[in-house]
Amino acid sequence: MIDLHTHTTESDGSFSPAELIQAAVDAKLEALAITDHDTFAGYDKARPFAEAAGLPAYRGIELSTALGTPRERTVHLLGYFFKQDPSPEFISWLQHMQAARRDRNVRLAAKLQSLGCDVRIEEVNALGRSLAGRPHFAKLLVSKGYANSTQEAFDKYLDESAVAYVEREEPTVEEGIRRINEAGGLSSIAHPIRLGKRDHADEERLLADLIDQGLQAIEVYHSDHTADDQARYLAIARKYGVRVTGGSDFHGANKPNVRLGTGYQNNITVSKSLLEDLLQ
Ligand code: AMP
Ligand code: ZN
Ligand code: FE
Ligand code: FE
């Protein structure tokens, strides 16, 4: 069993890179990919621990990208660097995106303050390390009593439709795909169930469109997918001749129902042969 979708404390997971590697060893995973949001910092820190443990660990990333012009929604795009490290161009592009996120965070903290919430950017950064995001703002809002739960913090303040929402520069999904492919990576659409399409025909059209733009794989196996979803995405991957990826989307205590390797109530098992296909 392997897991190709995991997060560390370098984005919004609760396991440090070292703890994630230990958890993967404990779960007897045969391989792991770390796919923190918009950063390689977690993978870079985990690598020596994985090497010491003899666990094959792969460099991945989960990029937030904009679908549609004007932007309809954010879609998550996975990039895997199984065979080679990303190009320097990709790294500097990523640094630009990270700067855009930091700028958004500063504006978001200011907006929250203007709404009477005592949330300072220094506190957010202390929680979020190399990649503070809205989940960290939510945590602070809860701990300071401005909301009773993470969900309430999003509903009241942080959601796209809520009072404190501020825009941030996001690459288009087309650009994300192109950047990953050009950098020597494998691009895969994360948890396609969250594309939010009304019906299956619409969903297939969108996936076909993305494949036209260069998308190389579909995340067929994911904690949010039912057995029917898996079957549907597998059929689409076969029909359009793209590859298949899968993983739990492990976030530790930040998504307590999702287990490393096995997902939500054992709803996934990703076999090592899937990785062998990807490595070919
Ligand atoms: P960011 O990349 O900083 O804008 O934060 C995006 C993350 O916030 C997503 O990956 C989700 O984990 C979380 N998130 C976004 N919208 C919501 C929502 N309405 N409810 C709960 N969590 C959300
Ligand atoms: Zn996440
Ligand atoms: Fe995601
Ligand atoms: Fe994820």
XYZ file of C-alpha atoms and ligand atoms in Angstrom:
306
model
C 0.000 0.000 0.000
C 1.188 3.511 -0.834
C -0.095 7.052 -0.284
C 0.552 9.784 -2.837
C -1.348 12.666 -1.206
C -0.193 13.867 2.227
C 0.414 17.148 4.064
C 2.823 18.208 6.808
C 3.068 21.138 9.225
C 4.830 23.020 6.411
C 1.343 23.549 4.965
C -1.857 22.669 6.800
C -1.119 19.196 8.166
C -0.568 18.554 11.864
C 2.308 16.064 11.507
C 5.825 17.424 11.192
C 7.807 16.018 8.260
C 9.641 13.650 10.658
C 6.358 12.549 12.269
C 4.782 11.909 8.887
C 7.649 9.628 7.869
C 7.379 7.761 11.181
C 3.608 7.407 10.693
C 4.186 6.034 7.185
C 6.657 3.495 8.547
C 4.205 2.540 11.321
C 1.413 2.120 8.751
C 3.781 -0.103 6.729
C 3.432 2.058 3.636
C 5.628 0.961 0.755
C 5.979 4.508 -0.595
C 4.793 8.012 0.160
C 4.502 11.280 -1.708
C 4.341 14.570 0.176
C 2.063 17.081 -1.523
C 1.995 20.168 0.667
C 0.089 23.181 -0.646
C 2.316 25.429 -2.758
C 5.589 24.429 -1.037
C 8.315 21.789 -1.116
C 9.524 22.656 2.400
C 7.856 19.633 4.029
C 9.329 17.219 1.500
C 12.787 18.740 1.820
C 12.664 18.317 5.601
C 11.222 14.791 5.409
C 13.707 13.419 2.911
C 16.565 12.633 5.337
C 14.125 10.864 7.690
C 12.708 8.825 4.809
C 16.192 7.872 3.670
C 17.165 6.823 7.186
C 13.996 4.715 7.426
C 14.441 3.205 3.958
C 11.048 4.525 2.870
C 10.706 5.647 -0.747
C 9.403 9.229 -0.475
C 8.562 11.346 -3.507
C 8.443 15.069 -4.066
C 5.008 16.403 -4.812
C 3.037 19.609 -4.545
C -0.611 20.658 -4.492
C -1.125 23.953 -6.267
C -4.171 26.161 -5.816
C -5.221 27.319 -9.262
C -8.078 29.289 -10.732
C -10.619 27.626 -12.993
C -12.314 29.777 -15.602
C -11.920 33.409 -16.607
C -13.361 35.143 -14.741
C -12.456 32.756 -11.948
C -15.268 30.346 -11.069
C -13.513 28.481 -8.321
C -10.180 27.262 -7.006
C -9.086 23.846 -8.164
C -6.236 21.841 -6.710
C -3.619 20.541 -9.051
C -1.071 17.940 -7.991
C 2.457 17.896 -9.377
C 4.742 14.906 -8.876
C 8.468 14.955 -9.414
C 9.104 11.231 -9.483
C 12.098 11.221 -11.767
C 13.731 14.597 -11.533
C 13.700 17.657 -9.350
C 11.726 20.638 -10.650
C 13.495 23.114 -12.858
C 14.882 26.380 -11.400
C 12.195 28.237 -13.388
C 9.516 26.317 -11.538
C 11.102 27.044 -8.154
C 11.240 30.773 -8.839
C 7.648 30.763 -10.123
C 6.640 29.012 -6.901
C 8.440 31.659 -4.857
C 6.419 34.308 -6.654
C 3.195 32.452 -5.748
C 4.323 32.155 -2.138
C 4.930 35.903 -2.025
C 1.395 36.459 -3.382
C 0.027 34.263 -0.595
C 1.989 36.154 2.074
C 0.662 39.411 0.679
C -2.895 38.005 0.826
C -2.309 36.939 4.430
C -1.223 40.440 5.442
C -4.361 41.911 3.838
C -6.548 39.219 5.401
C -5.164 39.937 8.888
C -5.789 43.667 8.354
C -9.348 42.996 7.186
C -10.034 40.819 10.236
C -8.685 43.560 12.472
C -10.925 46.111 10.801
C -13.829 43.792 11.664
C -12.778 43.802 15.307
C -10.906 40.469 15.434
C -7.554 40.657 17.144
C -5.637 38.425 14.721
C -2.089 39.513 13.966
C -0.015 38.356 11.029
C 2.865 37.350 13.345
C 0.554 34.897 15.117
C -0.631 33.467 11.818
C 2.920 32.987 10.602
C 3.921 31.314 13.857
C 1.198 28.728 13.248
C 1.608 28.324 9.514
C 5.388 28.233 9.143
C 6.414 28.349 5.515
C 2.899 28.433 4.205
C 0.279 30.048 6.378
C -3.198 29.770 4.928
C -6.791 30.276 5.836
C -6.915 27.108 7.985
C -4.378 28.797 10.276
C -6.482 31.945 10.440
C -9.430 29.702 11.324
C -7.486 28.093 14.139
C -6.622 31.497 15.613
C -10.197 32.749 15.280
C -11.384 29.686 17.199
C -8.704 29.876 19.892
C -9.519 33.553 20.462
C -13.237 32.924 20.738
C -14.348 34.638 17.519
C -15.770 31.345 16.259
C -16.742 28.066 17.864
C -15.266 25.805 15.204
C -13.101 25.873 12.106
C -16.222 25.564 9.992
C -17.821 28.512 11.763
C -14.646 30.564 11.265
C -14.892 29.904 7.521
C -18.615 30.524 7.375
C -18.437 33.766 9.364
C -15.152 35.198 8.099
C -12.963 33.269 5.697
C -15.094 31.608 3.042
C -15.217 33.201 -0.403
C -18.710 34.431 0.403
C -17.844 35.662 3.934
C -17.073 39.155 5.255
C -13.295 38.962 5.616
C -12.507 37.244 2.309
C -9.718 38.841 0.295
C -8.626 37.793 -3.183
C -5.196 36.484 -3.920
C -3.293 36.099 -7.138
C -3.735 32.539 -8.352
C -2.346 31.000 -11.510
C -4.919 29.598 -13.901
C -5.247 25.832 -13.948
C -3.891 25.877 -17.528
C -0.769 27.668 -16.357
C -0.349 25.265 -13.431
C -0.525 22.265 -15.763
C 1.941 23.815 -18.181
C 4.383 24.816 -15.437
C 4.368 21.354 -13.854
C 4.793 19.595 -17.200
C 7.566 21.949 -18.350
C 9.348 21.524 -15.018
C 9.586 17.767 -15.633
C 6.696 16.852 -13.357
C 3.541 14.825 -13.748
C 0.361 16.888 -13.457
C -2.718 15.302 -11.882
C -6.075 16.829 -11.027
C -6.650 16.483 -7.265
C -9.941 15.108 -5.879
C -11.996 15.769 -9.060
C -15.179 15.275 -7.034
C -14.590 18.824 -5.754
C -14.697 20.336 -9.244
C -18.315 20.957 -8.365
C -19.837 20.041 -11.699
C -23.600 19.622 -11.837
C -23.637 16.323 -13.660
C -21.296 13.653 -14.903
C -21.350 14.830 -18.508
C -20.249 18.339 -17.443
C -17.569 16.848 -15.268
C -16.238 14.689 -18.084
C -16.182 17.661 -20.468
C -14.136 19.671 -17.992
C -11.694 16.819 -17.418
C -11.380 16.290 -21.186
C -10.671 20.016 -21.541
C -7.939 19.887 -18.924
C -6.455 16.818 -20.614
C -6.455 18.799 -23.881
C -4.444 21.447 -22.077
C -1.868 18.874 -21.023
C -3.182 17.345 -17.810
C -1.401 14.001 -17.480
C -3.290 12.210 -14.716
C -6.446 12.031 -12.601
C -6.488 11.425 -8.852
C -8.873 8.469 -8.985
C -8.381 7.328 -5.392
C -9.075 9.927 -2.678
C -10.796 9.960 0.737
C -13.633 12.092 -0.657
C -14.445 9.609 -3.428
C -17.080 6.908 -3.164
C -16.566 3.588 -4.930
C -18.776 4.926 -7.762
C -16.634 8.063 -8.073
C -13.494 5.930 -8.263
C -14.997 3.765 -10.997
C -16.132 6.822 -12.966
C -12.746 8.563 -12.792
C -10.911 5.350 -13.624
C -13.085 4.938 -16.723
C -12.381 8.540 -17.758
C -8.631 8.087 -17.247
C -8.736 4.978 -19.468
C -10.938 6.598 -22.097
C -8.639 9.604 -22.507
C -5.403 7.698 -22.004
C -4.132 9.539 -18.926
C -2.485 8.139 -15.816
C -3.980 7.438 -12.425
C -2.835 8.776 -9.038
C -4.264 8.329 -5.558
C -3.822 9.104 -1.907
C -5.620 9.811 1.339
C -5.047 13.603 1.551
C -3.758 13.034 5.070
C -3.717 16.176 7.286
C -3.303 14.502 10.711
C -5.418 16.035 13.458
C -6.545 18.768 11.057
C -8.716 16.180 9.247
C -9.119 13.634 12.030
C -11.280 11.170 10.076
C -8.760 10.646 7.305
C -6.102 8.002 7.974
C -2.748 7.792 6.309
C -2.832 5.144 3.564
C -6.425 4.036 4.095
C -8.384 7.280 3.897
C -11.863 7.718 5.305
C -13.149 4.484 6.877
C -10.776 2.450 4.719
C -12.260 3.760 1.498
C -8.975 3.665 -0.403
C -6.069 1.301 -0.938
C -3.533 2.448 -3.446
C -1.344 -0.399 -4.584
C 2.338 -0.204 -5.247
C 1.722 -1.232 -8.851
C 0.091 2.155 -9.485
C 3.372 3.801 -8.535
C 5.329 1.378 -10.701
C 3.182 2.486 -13.651
C 3.830 6.131 -12.859
C 7.572 5.563 -12.636
C 7.718 4.027 -16.135
P -5.847 29.160 1.343
O -5.055 28.342 0.358
O -4.986 29.785 2.385
O -6.766 30.131 0.681
O -6.763 28.123 2.161
C -7.471 27.146 1.457
C -7.802 26.004 2.389
O -8.795 26.432 3.324
C -8.419 24.821 1.669
O -7.447 23.909 1.227
C -9.299 24.204 2.737
O -8.519 23.351 3.571
C -9.726 25.390 3.570
N -11.057 25.894 3.206
C -11.387 26.714 2.179
N -12.697 27.028 2.186
C -13.231 26.393 3.255
C -14.555 26.314 3.825
N -15.596 26.970 3.298
N -14.716 25.541 4.930
C -13.668 24.893 5.484
N -12.406 24.917 5.003
C -12.186 25.653 3.902
Zn -4.507 20.790 2.789
Fe -6.776 19.601 -2.007
Fe -4.425 17.962 -0.192
